mmCIF file of C-alpha atoms and ligand atoms in Angstrom:
data_model
loop_
_atom_site.group_PDB
_atom_site.id
_atom_site.type_symbol
_atom_site.label_atom_id
_atom_site.label_comp_id
_atom_site.label_asym_id
_atom_site.label_seq_id
_atom_site.Cartn_x
_atom_site.Cartn_y
_atom_site.Cartn_z
ATOM 1 C CA MET A 13 137.426 87.029 182.690
ATOM 2 C CA ASN A 14 135.231 83.940 182.445
ATOM 3 C CA LEU A 15 137.743 81.190 181.605
ATOM 4 C CA ALA A 16 135.130 78.426 181.228
ATOM 5 C CA ALA A 17 133.389 80.447 178.508
ATOM 6 C CA LEU A 18 136.710 81.193 176.743
ATOM 7 C CA ASN A 19 137.618 77.511 176.892
ATOM 8 C CA GLU A 20 134.252 76.572 175.404
ATOM 9 C CA ILE A 21 134.874 78.841 172.392
ATOM 10 C CA ALA A 22 138.455 77.594 171.964
ATOM 11 C CA GLU A 23 137.231 73.970 172.036
ATOM 12 C CA LYS A 24 134.545 74.795 169.492
ATOM 13 C CA MET A 25 137.150 76.340 167.170
ATOM 14 C CA VAL A 26 139.040 73.034 167.080
ATOM 15 C CA THR A 27 136.031 70.676 166.897
ATOM 16 C CA PRO A 28 137.209 67.435 165.218
ATOM 17 C CA GLY A 29 136.200 67.471 161.558
ATOM 18 C CA LYS A 30 136.146 71.276 161.461
ATOM 19 C CA GLY A 31 138.697 74.039 161.146
ATOM 20 C CA ILE A 32 139.157 77.749 160.668
ATOM 21 C CA LEU A 33 138.874 79.731 157.454
ATOM 22 C CA ALA A 34 141.433 82.563 157.461
ATOM 23 C CA ALA A 35 139.664 85.124 155.254
ATOM 24 C CA ASP A 36 141.329 88.090 156.964
ATOM 25 C CA GLU A 37 143.626 89.245 154.181
ATOM 26 C CA SER A 38 144.426 92.916 154.637
ATOM 27 C CA THR A 39 143.578 95.224 151.736
ATOM 28 C CA GLY A 40 147.215 94.938 150.620
ATOM 29 C CA THR A 41 147.294 91.129 150.795
ATOM 30 C CA ILE A 42 143.976 90.619 148.997
ATOM 31 C CA GLN A 43 145.424 92.879 146.271
ATOM 32 C CA LYS A 44 148.043 90.188 145.580
ATOM 33 C CA ARG A 45 145.363 87.457 145.494
ATOM 34 C CA PHE A 46 143.111 89.509 143.182
ATOM 35 C CA ASP A 47 146.049 90.434 140.919
ATOM 36 C CA ALA A 48 146.607 86.700 140.393
ATOM 37 C CA ILE A 49 143.042 86.289 139.058
ATOM 38 C CA GLY A 50 142.759 89.629 137.277
ATOM 39 C CA VAL A 51 140.174 91.159 139.627
ATOM 40 C CA GLU A 52 140.208 94.814 140.620
ATOM 41 C CA ASN A 53 140.702 95.345 144.346
ATOM 42 C CA THR A 54 137.564 97.361 145.156
ATOM 43 C CA GLU A 55 135.468 97.247 148.313
ATOM 44 C CA GLN A 56 132.596 95.733 146.338
ATOM 45 C CA ASN A 57 134.742 92.978 144.807
ATOM 46 C CA ARG A 58 136.132 92.108 148.224
ATOM 47 C CA ARG A 59 132.584 91.967 149.556
ATOM 48 C CA ASP A 60 131.263 89.900 146.622
ATOM 49 C CA TYR A 61 134.076 87.370 146.913
ATOM 50 C CA ARG A 62 133.748 86.924 150.655
ATOM 51 C CA GLU A 63 129.961 86.821 150.492
ATOM 52 C CA LEU A 64 130.042 83.932 148.022
ATOM 53 C CA ILE A 65 132.286 81.987 150.382
ATOM 54 C CA PHE A 66 130.162 82.658 153.495
ATOM 55 C CA ARG A 67 127.009 81.727 151.558
ATOM 56 C CA ALA A 68 128.440 78.301 150.633
ATOM 57 C CA ALA A 69 126.096 76.658 153.135
ATOM 58 C CA GLU A 70 127.226 73.037 152.961
ATOM 59 C CA PRO A 71 130.946 73.568 153.658
ATOM 60 C CA MET A 72 130.340 76.440 156.079
ATOM 61 C CA ARG A 73 127.949 74.353 158.162
ATOM 62 C CA ASN A 74 129.863 71.078 158.087
ATOM 63 C CA TYR A 75 133.578 71.873 157.912
ATOM 64 C CA ILE A 76 134.178 75.404 159.221
ATOM 65 C CA SER A 77 134.274 76.156 162.959
ATOM 66 C CA GLY A 78 135.315 79.794 162.694
ATOM 67 C CA VAL A 79 136.156 82.507 160.190
ATOM 68 C CA ILE A 80 138.864 85.133 160.713
ATOM 69 C CA LEU A 81 137.811 88.465 159.239
ATOM 70 C CA PHE A 82 139.590 91.662 158.320
ATOM 71 C CA GLU A 83 138.050 94.645 160.132
ATOM 72 C CA GLU A 84 136.364 95.883 156.944
ATOM 73 C CA THR A 85 134.522 92.564 156.544
ATOM 74 C CA LEU A 86 133.342 92.414 160.165
ATOM 75 C CA TYR A 87 131.482 95.686 159.616
ATOM 76 C CA GLN A 88 130.429 95.007 155.992
ATOM 77 C CA ASP A 89 126.975 93.974 154.726
ATOM 78 C CA ALA A 90 126.090 91.463 152.006
ATOM 79 C CA ALA A 91 124.526 92.750 148.773
ATOM 80 C CA ASP A 92 121.040 92.315 150.317
ATOM 81 C CA GLY A 93 121.985 94.261 153.460
ATOM 82 C CA THR A 94 122.540 91.273 155.772
ATOM 83 C CA PRO A 95 125.682 91.776 157.877
ATOM 84 C CA LEU A 96 128.329 89.309 156.615
ATOM 85 C CA VAL A 97 129.043 88.397 160.224
ATOM 86 C CA LYS A 98 125.435 87.223 160.516
ATOM 87 C CA LEU A 99 125.857 84.807 157.591
ATOM 88 C CA ILE A 100 128.805 83.248 159.409
ATOM 89 C CA ALA A 101 127.030 82.955 162.757
ATOM 90 C CA GLU A 102 123.926 81.476 161.084
ATOM 91 C CA ALA A 103 126.118 78.754 159.556
ATOM 92 C CA GLY A 104 127.141 77.858 163.121
ATOM 93 C CA ALA A 105 130.709 79.173 162.823
ATOM 94 C CA ALA A 106 132.348 81.630 165.215
ATOM 95 C CA PRO A 107 133.283 85.021 163.747
ATOM 96 C CA GLY A 108 136.819 86.209 164.523
ATOM 97 C CA ILE A 109 138.779 89.391 163.879
ATOM 98 C CA LYS A 110 142.376 90.051 162.883
ATOM 99 C CA VAL A 111 143.439 92.802 165.258
ATOM 100 C CA ASP A 112 147.121 93.263 164.531
ATOM 101 C CA LYS A 113 148.160 96.223 162.391
ATOM 102 C CA GLY A 114 150.800 94.303 160.484
ATOM 103 C CA ALA A 115 154.511 93.566 160.754
ATOM 104 C CA LYS A 116 156.635 96.747 160.643
ATOM 105 C CA PRO A 117 160.450 97.121 160.522
ATOM 106 C CA LEU A 118 161.976 96.547 163.967
ATOM 107 C CA PRO A 119 164.391 99.416 164.668
ATOM 108 C CA GLY A 120 167.955 98.188 165.151
ATOM 109 C CA PHE A 121 167.225 94.802 163.575
ATOM 110 C CA PRO A 122 167.751 94.996 159.801
ATOM 111 C CA GLY A 123 165.530 92.534 157.952
ATOM 112 C CA GLU A 124 163.297 91.793 160.959
ATOM 113 C CA THR A 125 159.855 93.013 161.947
ATOM 114 C CA ILE A 126 157.681 93.659 164.974
ATOM 115 C CA THR A 127 153.915 93.275 164.778
ATOM 116 C CA GLU A 128 152.071 96.432 165.838
ATOM 117 C CA GLY A 129 148.555 97.033 167.115
ATOM 118 C CA LEU A 130 148.486 97.043 170.937
ATOM 119 C CA ASP A 131 147.518 100.717 171.310
ATOM 120 C CA GLY A 132 143.772 101.112 171.754
ATOM 121 C CA LEU A 133 143.240 97.355 171.501
ATOM 122 C CA PRO A 134 140.902 97.059 174.534
ATOM 123 C CA GLN A 135 138.543 99.662 173.025
ATOM 124 C CA ARG A 136 138.598 98.023 169.582
ATOM 125 C CA LEU A 137 137.881 94.594 171.071
ATOM 126 C CA GLU A 138 134.888 95.927 172.964
ATOM 127 C CA LYS A 139 133.388 97.174 169.689
ATOM 128 C CA ASP A 140 134.305 93.973 167.817
ATOM 129 C CA TYR A 141 132.709 91.828 170.529
ATOM 130 C CA ALA A 142 129.506 93.868 170.278
ATOM 131 C CA ARG A 143 129.486 93.235 166.505
ATOM 132 C CA GLY A 144 129.789 89.460 167.105
ATOM 133 C CA ALA A 145 133.502 88.626 167.170
ATOM 134 C CA ARG A 146 134.312 85.842 169.642
ATOM 135 C CA PHE A 147 137.975 85.298 168.847
ATOM 136 C CA ALA A 148 140.880 87.304 167.467
ATOM 137 C CA LYS A 149 144.134 86.809 165.614
ATOM 138 C CA TRP A 150 147.591 88.390 165.865
ATOM 139 C CA ARG A 151 150.389 87.233 163.576
ATOM 140 C CA ALA A 152 154.052 87.567 164.473
ATOM 141 C CA VAL A 153 156.500 87.065 161.602
ATOM 142 C CA ILE A 154 159.853 85.361 162.106
ATOM 143 C CA ASP A 155 162.129 85.223 159.079
ATOM 144 C CA ILE A 156 164.933 82.750 158.581
ATOM 145 C CA ALA A 157 168.020 84.073 156.748
ATOM 146 C CA ASP A 158 171.756 84.378 157.272
ATOM 147 C CA GLY A 159 172.130 85.269 160.959
ATOM 148 C CA LEU A 160 168.327 85.602 161.374
ATOM 149 C CA PRO A 161 166.221 85.414 163.391
ATOM 150 C CA THR A 162 167.915 87.317 166.206
ATOM 151 C CA TRP A 163 167.046 86.706 169.836
ATOM 152 C CA GLY A 164 165.996 90.356 170.192
ATOM 153 C CA ALA A 165 163.372 90.043 167.451
ATOM 154 C CA ILE A 166 162.031 86.726 168.731
ATOM 155 C CA LYS A 167 161.711 88.127 172.251
ATOM 156 C CA ALA A 168 159.995 91.361 171.130
ATOM 157 C CA ASN A 169 157.465 89.483 168.978
ATOM 158 C CA ALA A 170 156.727 86.892 171.655
ATOM 159 C CA HIS A 171 156.169 89.653 174.197
ATOM 160 C CA ALA A 172 153.745 91.499 171.904
ATOM 161 C CA LEU A 173 151.845 88.252 171.260
ATOM 162 C CA ALA A 174 151.502 87.687 175.014
ATOM 163 C CA ARG A 175 150.335 91.260 175.680
ATOM 164 C CA TYR A 176 147.753 90.890 172.893
ATOM 165 C CA ALA A 177 146.561 87.538 174.265
ATOM 166 C CA ALA A 178 146.111 88.911 177.781
ATOM 167 C CA ILE A 179 144.143 91.904 176.464
ATOM 168 C CA CYS A 180 141.874 89.590 174.426
ATOM 169 C CA GLN A 181 141.098 87.352 177.368
ATOM 170 C CA ALA A 182 140.208 90.378 179.513
ATOM 171 C CA ALA A 183 137.712 91.297 176.752
ATOM 172 C CA GLN A 184 136.256 87.763 176.730
ATOM 173 C CA ILE A 185 137.730 87.062 173.295
ATOM 174 C CA VAL A 186 139.789 83.932 172.541
ATOM 175 C CA PRO A 187 143.208 84.899 171.167
ATOM 176 C CA ILE A 188 144.656 82.939 168.270
ATOM 177 C CA VAL A 189 148.366 83.131 169.012
ATOM 178 C CA GLU A 190 150.193 83.006 165.686
ATOM 179 C CA PRO A 191 153.974 83.008 165.596
ATOM 180 C CA GLU A 192 154.781 82.268 161.949
ATOM 181 C CA VAL A 193 158.258 81.051 161.074
ATOM 182 C CA MET A 194 158.345 81.846 157.375
ATOM 183 C CA MET A 195 158.992 79.348 154.576
ATOM 184 C CA ASP A 196 160.828 81.919 152.439
ATOM 185 C CA GLY A 197 164.465 81.034 151.840
ATOM 186 C CA ALA A 198 166.694 78.095 151.043
ATOM 187 C CA HIS A 199 167.125 76.796 154.624
ATOM 188 C CA ASP A 200 166.707 73.096 155.353
ATOM 189 C CA ILE A 201 164.074 71.498 157.561
ATOM 190 C CA GLU A 202 166.541 71.138 160.442
ATOM 191 C CA ARG A 203 166.869 74.931 160.616
ATOM 192 C CA CYS A 204 163.091 75.418 160.555
ATOM 193 C CA ASP A 205 162.799 72.827 163.322
ATOM 194 C CA GLU A 206 165.365 74.589 165.508
ATOM 195 C CA VAL A 207 163.869 78.070 164.997
ATOM 196 C CA THR A 208 160.278 76.853 165.487
ATOM 197 C CA ARG A 209 161.200 75.264 168.822
ATOM 198 C CA LEU A 210 162.997 78.385 170.060
ATOM 199 C CA VAL A 211 160.105 80.615 168.992
ATOM 200 C CA LEU A 212 157.408 78.436 170.580
ATOM 201 C CA MET A 213 159.353 78.049 173.801
ATOM 202 C CA THR A 214 159.796 81.829 174.004
ATOM 203 C CA VAL A 215 156.126 82.497 173.210
ATOM 204 C CA PHE A 216 154.892 80.165 175.962
ATOM 205 C CA ARG A 217 157.295 81.688 178.486
ATOM 206 C CA GLU A 218 155.943 85.144 177.647
ATOM 207 C CA LEU A 219 152.324 83.902 177.811
ATOM 208 C CA PHE A 220 153.076 82.561 181.291
ATOM 209 C CA GLU A 221 154.661 85.835 182.389
ATOM 210 C CA GLN A 222 151.653 87.830 181.132
ATOM 211 C CA ARG A 223 149.278 85.441 182.999
ATOM 212 C CA VAL A 224 147.486 84.206 179.898
ATOM 213 C CA ALA A 225 145.241 81.201 180.625
ATOM 214 C CA LEU A 226 146.352 78.542 178.150
ATOM 215 C CA GLU A 227 142.960 76.804 178.296
ATOM 216 C CA GLY A 228 141.521 79.880 176.584
ATOM 217 C CA ILE A 229 143.800 80.235 173.549
ATOM 218 C CA VAL A 230 144.271 78.520 170.189
ATOM 219 C CA LEU A 231 147.832 78.211 168.853
ATOM 220 C CA LYS A 232 148.364 78.857 165.142
ATOM 221 C CA PRO A 233 151.884 77.750 164.278
ATOM 222 C CA ASN A 234 153.730 76.918 161.084
ATOM 223 C CA MET A 235 154.461 73.312 160.313
ATOM 224 C CA VAL A 236 158.122 72.266 160.355
ATOM 225 C CA VAL A 237 159.024 72.290 156.661
ATOM 226 C CA CYS A 238 162.093 73.164 154.607
ATOM 227 C CA GLY A 239 162.465 76.561 152.939
ATOM 228 C CA LYS A 240 160.649 77.201 149.649
ATOM 229 C CA ASP A 241 163.970 77.268 147.778
ATOM 230 C CA CYS A 242 165.657 74.372 149.578
ATOM 231 C CA GLY A 243 165.718 72.261 146.423
ATOM 232 C CA LYS A 244 164.258 68.998 147.621
ATOM 233 C CA PRO A 245 161.172 69.192 149.859
ATOM 234 C CA ALA A 246 161.014 66.904 152.899
ATOM 235 C CA SER A 247 158.664 63.919 152.778
ATOM 236 C CA VAL A 248 155.157 64.174 154.223
ATOM 237 C CA ASP A 249 156.209 61.698 156.898
ATOM 238 C CA GLU A 250 159.214 63.769 157.957
ATOM 239 C CA VAL A 251 157.191 66.995 158.141
ATOM 240 C CA ALA A 252 154.528 65.269 160.232
ATOM 241 C CA HIS A 253 156.932 63.621 162.682
ATOM 242 C CA ARG A 254 159.126 66.713 163.096
ATOM 243 C CA THR A 255 156.163 69.043 163.601
ATOM 244 C CA ILE A 256 154.611 66.818 166.245
ATOM 245 C CA ALA A 257 157.972 66.416 168.017
ATOM 246 C CA ALA A 258 158.683 70.173 167.996
ATOM 247 C CA LEU A 259 155.252 70.944 169.433
ATOM 248 C CA LYS A 260 155.433 68.198 172.049
ATOM 249 C CA ALA A 261 158.731 69.660 173.270
ATOM 250 C CA THR A 262 157.416 73.215 173.601
ATOM 251 C CA VAL A 263 153.596 73.475 173.821
ATOM 252 C CA PRO A 264 151.849 72.748 177.145
ATOM 253 C CA ALA A 265 149.021 70.194 177.122
ATOM 254 C CA ALA A 266 146.615 72.780 178.590
ATOM 255 C CA VAL A 267 146.273 74.386 175.143
ATOM 256 C CA PRO A 268 142.996 73.052 173.658
ATOM 257 C CA GLY A 269 144.070 73.023 170.041
ATOM 258 C CA ILE A 270 146.535 73.706 167.292
ATOM 259 C CA ALA A 271 145.244 75.262 164.050
ATOM 260 C CA TYR A 272 148.014 75.423 161.476
ATOM 261 C CA LEU A 273 148.617 78.141 158.916
ATOM 262 C CA SER A 274 149.409 76.947 155.389
ATOM 263 C CA GLY A 275 152.165 79.518 154.826
ATOM 264 C CA GLY A 276 152.664 79.021 151.101
ATOM 265 C CA GLN A 277 152.465 75.224 150.941
ATOM 266 C CA SER A 278 150.397 73.935 148.042
ATOM 267 C CA ASP A 279 146.774 73.055 148.823
ATOM 268 C CA GLU A 280 147.396 69.342 148.754
ATOM 269 C CA GLU A 281 150.680 69.480 150.661
ATOM 270 C CA ALA A 282 149.026 71.360 153.517
ATOM 271 C CA THR A 283 146.178 68.844 153.605
ATOM 272 C CA ALA A 284 148.503 65.835 153.394
ATOM 273 C CA HIS A 285 150.680 67.114 156.252
ATOM 274 C CA LEU A 286 147.715 67.774 158.546
ATOM 275 C CA ASP A 287 146.257 64.380 157.724
ATOM 276 C CA ALA A 288 149.564 62.599 158.384
ATOM 277 C CA MET A 289 149.863 64.201 161.821
ATOM 278 C CA ASN A 290 146.358 63.158 162.783
ATOM 279 C CA LYS A 291 146.993 59.620 161.524
ATOM 280 C CA ILE A 292 150.109 59.424 163.725
ATOM 281 C CA GLY A 293 148.335 60.903 166.773
ATOM 282 C CA GLY A 294 149.674 60.537 170.312
ATOM 283 C CA PHE A 295 149.555 64.267 171.235
ATOM 284 C CA PRO A 296 147.338 66.020 173.789
ATOM 285 C CA TRP A 297 145.767 68.656 171.514
ATOM 286 C CA LYS A 298 143.264 68.718 168.673
ATOM 287 C CA MET A 299 145.095 69.498 165.444
ATOM 288 C CA THR A 300 143.258 71.240 162.645
ATOM 289 C CA PHE A 301 143.620 73.912 159.984
ATOM 290 C CA SER A 302 143.435 77.687 159.945
ATOM 291 C CA PHE A 303 144.284 78.051 156.296
ATOM 292 C CA GLY A 304 144.083 81.135 154.124
ATOM 293 C CA ARG A 305 145.655 80.336 150.788
ATOM 294 C CA ALA A 306 145.273 76.537 151.006
ATOM 295 C CA LEU A 307 141.473 76.938 151.336
ATOM 296 C CA GLN A 308 140.903 79.881 149.025
ATOM 297 C CA ALA A 309 143.316 79.683 146.102
ATOM 298 C CA ALA A 310 141.053 77.234 144.239
ATOM 299 C CA PRO A 311 137.752 79.114 144.759
ATOM 300 C CA GLN A 312 139.405 82.438 143.918
ATOM 301 C CA LYS A 313 140.660 81.030 140.636
ATOM 302 C CA ALA A 314 137.273 79.485 139.838
ATOM 303 C CA TRP A 315 135.499 82.779 140.588
ATOM 304 C CA SER A 316 137.854 85.177 138.772
ATOM 305 C CA GLY A 317 135.450 88.025 139.470
ATOM 306 C CA GLU A 318 132.579 86.681 137.317
ATOM 307 C CA ARG A 319 129.096 86.368 138.738
ATOM 308 C CA GLN A 320 128.305 83.273 136.649
ATOM 309 C CA ASN A 321 131.288 81.494 138.244
ATOM 310 C CA VAL A 322 129.895 81.722 141.796
ATOM 311 C CA PRO A 323 128.566 78.112 141.875
ATOM 312 C CA ALA A 324 131.905 76.752 140.572
ATOM 313 C CA ALA A 325 133.808 78.801 143.170
ATOM 314 C CA GLN A 326 131.530 77.501 145.939
ATOM 315 C CA ARG A 327 132.114 73.929 144.752
ATOM 316 C CA ALA A 328 135.880 74.474 144.763
ATOM 317 C CA PHE A 329 135.670 75.849 148.316
ATOM 318 C CA ALA A 330 133.467 72.934 149.414
ATOM 319 C CA HIS A 331 135.980 70.460 148.061
ATOM 320 C CA ARG A 332 139.021 71.965 149.832
ATOM 321 C CA ALA A 333 137.067 72.437 153.063
ATOM 322 C CA ARG A 334 135.955 68.794 152.965
ATOM 323 C CA MET A 335 139.485 67.542 152.243
ATOM 324 C CA ASN A 336 140.830 69.509 155.207
ATOM 325 C CA SER A 337 137.965 68.377 157.410
ATOM 326 C CA LEU A 338 138.964 64.776 156.678
ATOM 327 C CA ALA A 339 142.616 65.649 157.361
ATOM 328 C CA SER A 340 141.657 67.058 160.767
ATOM 329 C CA ILE A 341 140.553 63.545 161.758
ATOM 330 C CA GLY A 342 143.229 61.637 159.814
ATOM 331 C CA GLN A 343 140.798 60.286 157.209
ATOM 332 C CA TRP A 344 141.982 62.026 154.048
ATOM 333 C CA GLU A 345 143.312 60.037 151.098
ATOM 334 C CA GLY A 346 145.085 61.343 148.022
ATOM 335 C CA ALA A 347 142.676 59.427 145.808
ATOM 336 C CA LEU A 348 139.827 61.712 146.968
ATOM 337 C CA GLU A 349 141.551 64.643 145.255
ATOM 338 C CA ALA A 350 141.785 62.884 141.924
ATOM 339 C CA ALA A 351 138.186 61.667 142.204
ATOM 340 C CA ALA A 352 137.003 65.283 142.546
HETATM 341 P P1 13P B 413 147.909 81.044 155.044
HETATM 342 O O1 13P B 413 147.237 79.729 155.363
HETATM 343 O O2 13P B 413 147.702 81.504 153.632
HETATM 344 O O3 13P B 413 149.348 81.052 155.498
HETATM 345 O O4 13P B 413 147.172 82.168 155.881
HETATM 346 C C1 13P B 413 146.874 81.905 157.186
HETATM 347 C C2 13P B 413 146.931 83.144 157.961
HETATM 348 O O5 13P B 413 145.963 83.546 158.551
HETATM 349 C C3 13P B 413 148.213 83.860 158.018
HETATM 350 O O6 13P B 413 148.172 84.822 159.021
#
């Protein structure tokens, strides 16, 4: 393992003013996104949609440091035969690959899941690296509900994340370590805070035990927010202060950067929270975005599967990417949304 080279990629992924586009929806997840805009979930539609995003030169070049791809996309070509991964690399962004096989029921733990995908991972990574992937992603899912999460599920998911991260580093691929505490439910922000701290602490203990070099990872956590059905959402200021405090208490300073998931927050909420944290500052890591929905909901709606809507979709993507770029350096303002 060449740690200096891994660290260089990790630093590049969290370059101030840039962030990560999570375009790695599995075929099942993109189905939900396409259903919302009335587009049939075919291989060609998935290709056409993603191609229009990767060909949006201005935002790709200026605001996007890396793109997480689903395996299909990493090996897919644009309509003119150019590998999609080449479009990304030519824009100066690092191509990445989602390597987990999804969250499956955890035996003995009703309502909880374990993320699968460790078997054969070294061989897959070797192939993915040859195709251009320089980082990877693995998402662990932690649900909050009555009596959940259990310690057994947290421990199993943290261990799998650490095994994945060690395997990636051995393959010269930067692991995005993503333990997502879900927003689903009516829990308050205090509960999310408590669970997020326990999960992060457990993940970093497991990373240490599996000898993962923290300088060569990027952490992708949830923000500390209240549950979707909690009634009254917390203020932007409270989310920002609590998230920073939870991370400061649990994440070592050796980690180069934090790239948040959006997790079902609205586009503007996710941007406002990231911006508020960077305005507050006083933490040792870069803090940026690794958004899926909060970057793509607007362009997907603008596109709606129609070729003539491609320029409008690219403009919608450029706008959200620029807003989040500004948030990654604490220079976003709500007025910029209205102006657009
Ligand atoms: P969201 O930003 O839509 O949560 O997606 C990010 C992601 O990659 C989840 O694994």
